PDB file of C-alpha atoms in Angstrom:
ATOM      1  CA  UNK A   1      28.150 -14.002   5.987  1.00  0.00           C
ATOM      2  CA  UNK A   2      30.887 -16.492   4.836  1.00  0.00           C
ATOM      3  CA  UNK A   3      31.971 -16.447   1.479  1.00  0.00           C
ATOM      4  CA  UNK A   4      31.037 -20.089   1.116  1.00  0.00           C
ATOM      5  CA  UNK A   5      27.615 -19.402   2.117  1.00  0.00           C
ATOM      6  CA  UNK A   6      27.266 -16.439  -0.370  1.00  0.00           C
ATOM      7  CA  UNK A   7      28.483 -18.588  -3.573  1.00  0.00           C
ATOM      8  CA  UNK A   8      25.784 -21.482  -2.341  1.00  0.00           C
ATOM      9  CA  UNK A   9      22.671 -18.959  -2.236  1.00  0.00           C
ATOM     10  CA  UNK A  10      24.275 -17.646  -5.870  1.00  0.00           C
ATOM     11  CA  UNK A  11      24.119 -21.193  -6.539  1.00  0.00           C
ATOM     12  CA  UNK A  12      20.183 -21.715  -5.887  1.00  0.00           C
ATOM     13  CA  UNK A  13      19.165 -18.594  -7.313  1.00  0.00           C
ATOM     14  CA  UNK A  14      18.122 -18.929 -11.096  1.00  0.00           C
ATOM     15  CA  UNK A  15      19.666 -16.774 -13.616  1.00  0.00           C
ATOM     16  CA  UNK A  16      17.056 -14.414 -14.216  1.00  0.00           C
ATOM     17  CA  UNK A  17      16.209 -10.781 -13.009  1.00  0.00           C
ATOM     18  CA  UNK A  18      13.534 -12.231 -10.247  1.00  0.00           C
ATOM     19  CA  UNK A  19      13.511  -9.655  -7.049  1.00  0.00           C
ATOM     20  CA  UNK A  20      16.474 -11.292  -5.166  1.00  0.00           C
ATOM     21  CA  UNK A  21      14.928 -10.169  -1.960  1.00  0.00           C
ATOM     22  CA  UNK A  22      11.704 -11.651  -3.215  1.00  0.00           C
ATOM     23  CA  UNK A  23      13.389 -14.953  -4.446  1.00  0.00           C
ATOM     24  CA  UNK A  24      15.040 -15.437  -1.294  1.00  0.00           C
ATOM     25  CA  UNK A  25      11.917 -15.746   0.885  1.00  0.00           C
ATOM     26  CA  UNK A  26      10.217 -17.847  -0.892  1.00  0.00           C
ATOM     27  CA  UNK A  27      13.343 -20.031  -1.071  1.00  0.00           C
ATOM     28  CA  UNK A  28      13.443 -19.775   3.098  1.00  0.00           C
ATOM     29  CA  UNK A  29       9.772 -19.988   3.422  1.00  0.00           C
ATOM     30  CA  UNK A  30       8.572 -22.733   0.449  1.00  0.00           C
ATOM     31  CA  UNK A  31       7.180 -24.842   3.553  1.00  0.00           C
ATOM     32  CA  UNK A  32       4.827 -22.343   4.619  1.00  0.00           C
ATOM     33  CA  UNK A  33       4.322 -20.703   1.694  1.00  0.00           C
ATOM     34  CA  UNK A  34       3.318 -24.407   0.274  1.00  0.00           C
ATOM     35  CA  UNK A  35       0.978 -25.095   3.732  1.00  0.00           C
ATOM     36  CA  UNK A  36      -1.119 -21.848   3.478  1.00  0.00           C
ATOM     37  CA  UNK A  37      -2.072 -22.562   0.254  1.00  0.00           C
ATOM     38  CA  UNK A  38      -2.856 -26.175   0.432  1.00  0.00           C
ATOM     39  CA  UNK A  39      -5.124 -25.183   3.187  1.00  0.00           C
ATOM     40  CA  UNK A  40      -7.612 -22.876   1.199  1.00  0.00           C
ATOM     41  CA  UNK A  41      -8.952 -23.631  -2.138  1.00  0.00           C
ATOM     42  CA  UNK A  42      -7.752 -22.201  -5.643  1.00  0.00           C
ATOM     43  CA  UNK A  43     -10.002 -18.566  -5.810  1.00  0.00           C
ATOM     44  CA  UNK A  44      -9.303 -19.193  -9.795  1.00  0.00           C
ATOM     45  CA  UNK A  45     -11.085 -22.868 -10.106  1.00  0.00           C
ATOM     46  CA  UNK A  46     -14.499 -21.337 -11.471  1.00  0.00           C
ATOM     47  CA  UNK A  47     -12.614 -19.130 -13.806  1.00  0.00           C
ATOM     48  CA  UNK A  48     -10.763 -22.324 -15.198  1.00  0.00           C
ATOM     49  CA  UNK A  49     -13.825 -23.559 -16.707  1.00  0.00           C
ATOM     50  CA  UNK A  50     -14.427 -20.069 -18.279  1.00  0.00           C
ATOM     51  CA  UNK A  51     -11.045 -20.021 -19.768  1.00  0.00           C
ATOM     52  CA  UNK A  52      -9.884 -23.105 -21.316  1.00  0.00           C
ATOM     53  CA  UNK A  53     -11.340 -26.029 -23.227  1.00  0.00           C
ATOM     54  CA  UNK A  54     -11.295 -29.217 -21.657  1.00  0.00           C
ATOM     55  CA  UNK A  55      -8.050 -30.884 -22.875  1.00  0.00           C
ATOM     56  CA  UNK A  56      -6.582 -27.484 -23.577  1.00  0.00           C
ATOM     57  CA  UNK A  57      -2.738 -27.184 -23.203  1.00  0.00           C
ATOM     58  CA  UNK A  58      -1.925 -24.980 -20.723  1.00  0.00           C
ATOM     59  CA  UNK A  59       0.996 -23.159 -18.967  1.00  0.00           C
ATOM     60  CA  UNK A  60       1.408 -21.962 -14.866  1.00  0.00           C
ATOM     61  CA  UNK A  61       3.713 -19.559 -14.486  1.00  0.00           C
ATOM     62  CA  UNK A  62       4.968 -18.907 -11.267  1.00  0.00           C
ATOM     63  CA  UNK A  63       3.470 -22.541 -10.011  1.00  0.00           C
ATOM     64  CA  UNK A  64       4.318 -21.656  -6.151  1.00  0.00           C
ATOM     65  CA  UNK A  65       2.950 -25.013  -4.280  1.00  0.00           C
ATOM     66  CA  UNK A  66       1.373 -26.409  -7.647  1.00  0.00           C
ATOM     67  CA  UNK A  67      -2.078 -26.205  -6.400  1.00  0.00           C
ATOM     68  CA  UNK A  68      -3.360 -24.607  -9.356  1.00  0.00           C
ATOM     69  CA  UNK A  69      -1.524 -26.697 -12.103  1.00  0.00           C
ATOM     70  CA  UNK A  70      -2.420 -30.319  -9.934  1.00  0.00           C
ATOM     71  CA  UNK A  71      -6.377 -28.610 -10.268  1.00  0.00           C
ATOM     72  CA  UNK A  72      -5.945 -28.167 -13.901  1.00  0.00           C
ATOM     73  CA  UNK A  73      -4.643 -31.152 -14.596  1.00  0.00           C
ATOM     74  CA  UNK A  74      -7.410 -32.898 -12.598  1.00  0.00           C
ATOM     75  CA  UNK A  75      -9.712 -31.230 -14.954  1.00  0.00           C
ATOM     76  CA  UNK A  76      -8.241 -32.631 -17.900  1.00  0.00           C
ATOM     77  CA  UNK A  77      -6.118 -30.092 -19.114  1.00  0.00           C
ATOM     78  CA  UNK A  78      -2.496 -31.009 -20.811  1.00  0.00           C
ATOM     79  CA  UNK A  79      -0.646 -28.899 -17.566  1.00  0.00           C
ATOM     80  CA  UNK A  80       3.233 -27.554 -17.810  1.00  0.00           C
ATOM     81  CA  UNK A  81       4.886 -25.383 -15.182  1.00  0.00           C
ATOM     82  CA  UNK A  82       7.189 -22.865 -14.258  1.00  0.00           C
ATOM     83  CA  UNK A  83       8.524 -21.822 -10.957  1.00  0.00           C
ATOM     84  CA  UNK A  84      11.994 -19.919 -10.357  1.00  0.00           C
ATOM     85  CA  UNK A  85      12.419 -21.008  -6.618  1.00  0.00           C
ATOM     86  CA  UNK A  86      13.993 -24.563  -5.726  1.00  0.00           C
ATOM     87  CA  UNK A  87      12.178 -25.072  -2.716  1.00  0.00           C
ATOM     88  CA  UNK A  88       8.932 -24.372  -3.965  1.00  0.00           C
ATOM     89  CA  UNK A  89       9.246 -26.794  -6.971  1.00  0.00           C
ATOM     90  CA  UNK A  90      10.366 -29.450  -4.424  1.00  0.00           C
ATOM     91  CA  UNK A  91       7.169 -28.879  -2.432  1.00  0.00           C
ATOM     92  CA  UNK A  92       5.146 -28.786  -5.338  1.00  0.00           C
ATOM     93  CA  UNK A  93       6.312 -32.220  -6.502  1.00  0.00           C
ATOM     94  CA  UNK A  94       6.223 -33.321  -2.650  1.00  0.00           C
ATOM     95  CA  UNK A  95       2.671 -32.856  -2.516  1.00  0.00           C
ATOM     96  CA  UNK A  96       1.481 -32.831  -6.362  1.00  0.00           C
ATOM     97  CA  UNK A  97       3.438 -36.074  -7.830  1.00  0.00           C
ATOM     98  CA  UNK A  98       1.658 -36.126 -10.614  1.00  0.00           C
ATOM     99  CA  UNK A  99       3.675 -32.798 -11.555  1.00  0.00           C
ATOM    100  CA  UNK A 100       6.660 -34.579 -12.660  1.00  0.00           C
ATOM    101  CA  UNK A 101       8.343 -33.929 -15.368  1.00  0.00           C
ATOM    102  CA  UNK A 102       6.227 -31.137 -15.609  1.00  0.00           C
ATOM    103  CA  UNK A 103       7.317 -28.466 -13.898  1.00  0.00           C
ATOM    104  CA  UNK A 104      10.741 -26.207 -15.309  1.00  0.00           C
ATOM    105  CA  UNK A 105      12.883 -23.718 -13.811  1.00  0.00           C
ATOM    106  CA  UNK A 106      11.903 -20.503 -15.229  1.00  0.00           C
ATOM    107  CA  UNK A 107      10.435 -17.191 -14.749  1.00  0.00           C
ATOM    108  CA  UNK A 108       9.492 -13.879 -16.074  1.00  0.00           C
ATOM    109  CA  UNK A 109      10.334 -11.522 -17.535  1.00  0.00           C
ATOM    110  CA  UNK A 110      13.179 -13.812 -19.096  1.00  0.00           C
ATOM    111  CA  UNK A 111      10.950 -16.579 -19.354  1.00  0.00           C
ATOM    112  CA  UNK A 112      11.991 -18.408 -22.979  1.00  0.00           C
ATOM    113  CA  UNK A 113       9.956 -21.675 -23.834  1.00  0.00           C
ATOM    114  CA  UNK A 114      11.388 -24.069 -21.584  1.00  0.00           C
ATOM    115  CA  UNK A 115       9.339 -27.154 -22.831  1.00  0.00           C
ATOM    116  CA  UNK A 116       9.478 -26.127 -26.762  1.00  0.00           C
ATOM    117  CA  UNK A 117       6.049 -26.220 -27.205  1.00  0.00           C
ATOM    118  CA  UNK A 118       3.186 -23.704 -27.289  1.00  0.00           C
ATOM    119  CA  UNK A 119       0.241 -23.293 -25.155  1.00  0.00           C
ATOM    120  CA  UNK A 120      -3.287 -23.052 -25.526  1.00  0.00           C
ATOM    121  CA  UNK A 121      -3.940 -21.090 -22.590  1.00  0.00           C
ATOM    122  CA  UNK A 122      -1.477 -19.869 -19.606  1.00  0.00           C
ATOM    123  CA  UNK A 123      -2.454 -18.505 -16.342  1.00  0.00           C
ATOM    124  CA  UNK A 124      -0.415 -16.293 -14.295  1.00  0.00           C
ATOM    125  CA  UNK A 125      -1.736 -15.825 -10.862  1.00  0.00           C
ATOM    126  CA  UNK A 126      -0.034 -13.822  -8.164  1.00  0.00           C
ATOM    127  CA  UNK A 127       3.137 -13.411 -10.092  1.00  0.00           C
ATOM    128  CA  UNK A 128       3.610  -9.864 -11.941  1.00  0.00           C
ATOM    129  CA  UNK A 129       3.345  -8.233  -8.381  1.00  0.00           C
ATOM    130  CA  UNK A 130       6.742  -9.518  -7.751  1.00  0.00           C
ATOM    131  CA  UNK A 131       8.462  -7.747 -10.964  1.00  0.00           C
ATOM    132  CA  UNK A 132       9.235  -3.509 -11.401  1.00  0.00           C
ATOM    133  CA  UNK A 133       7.266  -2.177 -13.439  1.00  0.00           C
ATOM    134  CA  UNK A 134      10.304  -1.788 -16.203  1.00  0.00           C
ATOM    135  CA  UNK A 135      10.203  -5.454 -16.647  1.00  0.00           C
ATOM    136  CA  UNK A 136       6.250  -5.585 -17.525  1.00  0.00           C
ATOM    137  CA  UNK A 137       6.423  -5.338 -21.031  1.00  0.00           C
ATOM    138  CA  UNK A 138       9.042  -8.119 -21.503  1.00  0.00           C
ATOM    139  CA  UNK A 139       6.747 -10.191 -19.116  1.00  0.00           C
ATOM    140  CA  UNK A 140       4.143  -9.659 -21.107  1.00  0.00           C
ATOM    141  CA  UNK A 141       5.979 -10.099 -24.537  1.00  0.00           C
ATOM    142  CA  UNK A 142       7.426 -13.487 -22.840  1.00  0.00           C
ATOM    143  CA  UNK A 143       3.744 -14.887 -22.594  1.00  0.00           C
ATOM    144  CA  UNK A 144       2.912 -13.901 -25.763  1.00  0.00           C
ATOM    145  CA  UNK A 145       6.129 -16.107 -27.672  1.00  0.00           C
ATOM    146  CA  UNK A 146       4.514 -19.120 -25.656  1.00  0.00           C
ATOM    147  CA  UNK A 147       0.491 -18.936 -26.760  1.00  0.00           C
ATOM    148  CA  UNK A 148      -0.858 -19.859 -29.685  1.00  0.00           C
ATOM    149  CA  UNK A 149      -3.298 -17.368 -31.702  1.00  0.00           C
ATOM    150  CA  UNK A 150      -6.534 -17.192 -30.072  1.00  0.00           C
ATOM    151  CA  UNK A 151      -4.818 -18.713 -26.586  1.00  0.00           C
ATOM    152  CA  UNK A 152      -6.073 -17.091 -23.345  1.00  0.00           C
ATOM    153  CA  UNK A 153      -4.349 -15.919 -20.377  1.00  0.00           C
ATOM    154  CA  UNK A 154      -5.741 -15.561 -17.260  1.00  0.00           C
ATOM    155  CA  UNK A 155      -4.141 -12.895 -14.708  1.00  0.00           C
ATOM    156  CA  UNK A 156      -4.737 -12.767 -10.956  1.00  0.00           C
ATOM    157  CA  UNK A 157      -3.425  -9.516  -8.946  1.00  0.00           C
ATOM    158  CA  UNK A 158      -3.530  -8.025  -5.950  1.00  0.00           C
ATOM    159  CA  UNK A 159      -6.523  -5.075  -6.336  1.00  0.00           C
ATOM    160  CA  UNK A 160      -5.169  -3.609  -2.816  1.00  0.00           C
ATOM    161  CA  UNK A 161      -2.891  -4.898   0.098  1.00  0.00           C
ATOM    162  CA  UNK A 162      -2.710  -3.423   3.198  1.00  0.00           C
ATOM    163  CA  UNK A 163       1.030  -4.920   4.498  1.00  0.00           C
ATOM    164  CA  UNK A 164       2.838  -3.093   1.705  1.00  0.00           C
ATOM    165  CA  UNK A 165       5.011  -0.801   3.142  1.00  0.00           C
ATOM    166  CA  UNK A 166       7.738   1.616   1.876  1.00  0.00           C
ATOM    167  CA  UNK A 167       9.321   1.140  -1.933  1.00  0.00           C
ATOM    168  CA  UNK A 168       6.565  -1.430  -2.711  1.00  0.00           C
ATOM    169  CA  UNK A 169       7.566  -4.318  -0.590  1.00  0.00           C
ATOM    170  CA  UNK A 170       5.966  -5.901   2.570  1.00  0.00           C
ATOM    171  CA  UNK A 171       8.096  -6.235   6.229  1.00  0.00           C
ATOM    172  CA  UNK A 172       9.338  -9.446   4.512  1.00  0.00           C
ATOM    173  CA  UNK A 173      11.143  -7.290   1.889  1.00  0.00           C
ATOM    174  CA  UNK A 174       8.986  -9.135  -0.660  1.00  0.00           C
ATOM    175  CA  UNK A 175       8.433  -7.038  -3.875  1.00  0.00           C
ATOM    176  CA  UNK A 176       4.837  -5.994  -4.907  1.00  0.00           C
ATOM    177  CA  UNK A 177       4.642  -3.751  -7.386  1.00  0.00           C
ATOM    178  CA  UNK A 178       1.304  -2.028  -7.350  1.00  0.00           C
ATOM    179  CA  UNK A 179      -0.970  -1.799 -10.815  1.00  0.00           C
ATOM    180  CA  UNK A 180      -4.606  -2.094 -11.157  1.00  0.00           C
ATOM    181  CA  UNK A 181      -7.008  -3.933 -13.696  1.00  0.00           C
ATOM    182  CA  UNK A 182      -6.390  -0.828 -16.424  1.00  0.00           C
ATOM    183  CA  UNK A 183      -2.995  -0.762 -16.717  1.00  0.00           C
ATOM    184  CA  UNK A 184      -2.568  -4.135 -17.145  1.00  0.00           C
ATOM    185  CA  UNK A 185      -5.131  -4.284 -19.907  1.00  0.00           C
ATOM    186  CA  UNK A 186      -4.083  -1.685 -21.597  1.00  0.00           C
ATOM    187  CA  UNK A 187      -0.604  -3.488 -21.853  1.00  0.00           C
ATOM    188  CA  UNK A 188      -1.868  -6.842 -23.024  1.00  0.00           C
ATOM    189  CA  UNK A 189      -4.466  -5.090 -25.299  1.00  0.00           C
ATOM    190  CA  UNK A 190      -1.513  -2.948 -26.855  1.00  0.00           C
ATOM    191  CA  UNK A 191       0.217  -6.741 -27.670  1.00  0.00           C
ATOM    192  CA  UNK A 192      -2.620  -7.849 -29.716  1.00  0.00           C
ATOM    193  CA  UNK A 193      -4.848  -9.471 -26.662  1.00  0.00           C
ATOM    194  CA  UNK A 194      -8.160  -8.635 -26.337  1.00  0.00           C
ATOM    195  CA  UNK A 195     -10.158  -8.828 -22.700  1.00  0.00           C
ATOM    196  CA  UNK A 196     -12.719 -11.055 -22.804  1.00  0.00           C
ATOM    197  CA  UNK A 197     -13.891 -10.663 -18.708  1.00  0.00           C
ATOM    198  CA  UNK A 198     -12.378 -10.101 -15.442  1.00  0.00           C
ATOM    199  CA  UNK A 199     -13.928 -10.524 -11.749  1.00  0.00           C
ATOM    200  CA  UNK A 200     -13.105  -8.994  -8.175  1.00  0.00           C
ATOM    201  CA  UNK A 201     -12.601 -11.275  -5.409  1.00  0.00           C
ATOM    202  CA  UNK A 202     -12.007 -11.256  -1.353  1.00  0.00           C
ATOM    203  CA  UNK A 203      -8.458 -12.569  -0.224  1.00  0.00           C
ATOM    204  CA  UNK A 204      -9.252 -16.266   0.143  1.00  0.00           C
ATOM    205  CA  UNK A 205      -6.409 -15.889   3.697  1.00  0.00           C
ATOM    206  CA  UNK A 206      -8.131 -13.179   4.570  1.00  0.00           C
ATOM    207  CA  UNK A 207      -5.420 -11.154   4.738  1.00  0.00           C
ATOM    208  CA  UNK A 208      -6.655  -7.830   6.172  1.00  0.00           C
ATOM    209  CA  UNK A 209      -6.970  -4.754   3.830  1.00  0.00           C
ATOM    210  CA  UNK A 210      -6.222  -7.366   0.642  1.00  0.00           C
ATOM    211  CA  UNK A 211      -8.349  -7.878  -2.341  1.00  0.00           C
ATOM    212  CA  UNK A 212      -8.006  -8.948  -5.975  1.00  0.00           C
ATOM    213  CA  UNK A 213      -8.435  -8.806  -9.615  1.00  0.00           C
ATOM    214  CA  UNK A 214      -8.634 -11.418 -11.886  1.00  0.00           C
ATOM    215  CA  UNK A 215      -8.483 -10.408 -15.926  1.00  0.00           C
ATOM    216  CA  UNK A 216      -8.935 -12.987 -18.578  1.00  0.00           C
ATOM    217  CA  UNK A 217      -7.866 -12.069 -22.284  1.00  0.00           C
ATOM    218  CA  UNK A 218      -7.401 -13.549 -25.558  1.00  0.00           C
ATOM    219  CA  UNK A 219      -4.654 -13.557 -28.064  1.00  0.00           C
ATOM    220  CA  UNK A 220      -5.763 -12.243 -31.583  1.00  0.00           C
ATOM    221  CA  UNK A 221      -2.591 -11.660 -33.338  1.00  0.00           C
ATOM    222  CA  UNK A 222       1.107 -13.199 -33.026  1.00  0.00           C
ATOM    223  CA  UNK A 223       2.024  -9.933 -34.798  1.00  0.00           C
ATOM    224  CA  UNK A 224       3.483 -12.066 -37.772  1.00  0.00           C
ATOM    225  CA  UNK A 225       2.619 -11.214 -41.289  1.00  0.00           C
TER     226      UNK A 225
END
């Protein structure tokens, strides 16, 4: 490949430690990607009205096609946005307008508080699959900074997959780390969260083989005296 054309991928890729290999189909791929999920509706709506008040302020991280955060903002929530991929952020402001000035470039584990503001709830859906498993606690310590005490977080992962091949990543080279409904609540719980319910759920593709958990948890402690 050309030099030229190296330096202008470096260029679109954000400066964070997102799976390159991961980043860079979603970048070539933001059209489909965007499609699919328009197609099918959000498996997470019913939880929504479990998790957060209505006018709650919440925070999507890893935003993909903005289905989820143009849902929640439908339901009256106050909705911000992160998504690490250029092309996805321009098809989720191609088909959610109502997403301007709402969505930032960011991701996990490095995520920061790109709008300055904290959050009554955040969800997470279909996002720590794509980090190693060495970058989990920072995730996790990342969403903490951004809720406030007694804010909930709502996780979606993959409960099994059956495209995942060698090193944890599927024939696109996509990265999915594997962990299951304990491990992950053992890490939040160990940061102060506490679970308050989580649900099993069919692949709404129906992706053969592929499942889900969901896991919804509350912050009790910043961990400030």
């Amino acid at each position: 490949m050309p030099k030229s054309k190296i330096a202008e991928q470096n260029l679109l890729r954000p400066i964070s430690l997102m799976d390159a290999k991961t980043f860079d189909y979603y970048e070539r791929n933001a059209q489909v990607v965007a499609r699919r999920y328009k197609e099918v509706c959000s498996p997470l709506s019913s939880q929504f009205r479990i998790a957060f008040r209505k006018g709650a302020r919440v925070l999507d991280v890893g935003c993909g096609s903005g289905r989820d955060a143009s849902l929640l903002l439908s339901m009256g929530h106050d909705v911000f946005a992160v998504e690490p991929v250029p092309a996805l952020r321009q098809a989720a402001l191609a088909a959610h307008p109502e997403l301007l000035g709402r969505i930032a470039d960011a991701a996990l584990p490095d995520l920061g508080n790109p709008f300055g503001i904290t959050f009554d709830g955040v969800i997470c859906c279909a996002v720590l699959m794509h980090l190693q498993q060495n970058q989990l606690l920072d995730a996790a310590l990342a969403i903490r900074q951004v809720l406030k005490l007694h804010g909930r977080l709502l996780i979606s992962l993959p409960k099994a997959r059956g495209d995942i091949l060698a090193n944890d990543r599927d024939s696109h080279g996509r990265l999915f780390t594997q962990n299951t409904l304990k491990n992950i609540a053992i890490l939040f719980e160990s940061l102060d969260f506490e679970v308050i319910d989580h649900w099993e759920n069919d692949d709404v593709l129906t992706r053969l083989g592929t499942s889900w958990f969901t896991i919804l948890l509350e912050l009790r402690s910043t961990g400030e005296q």
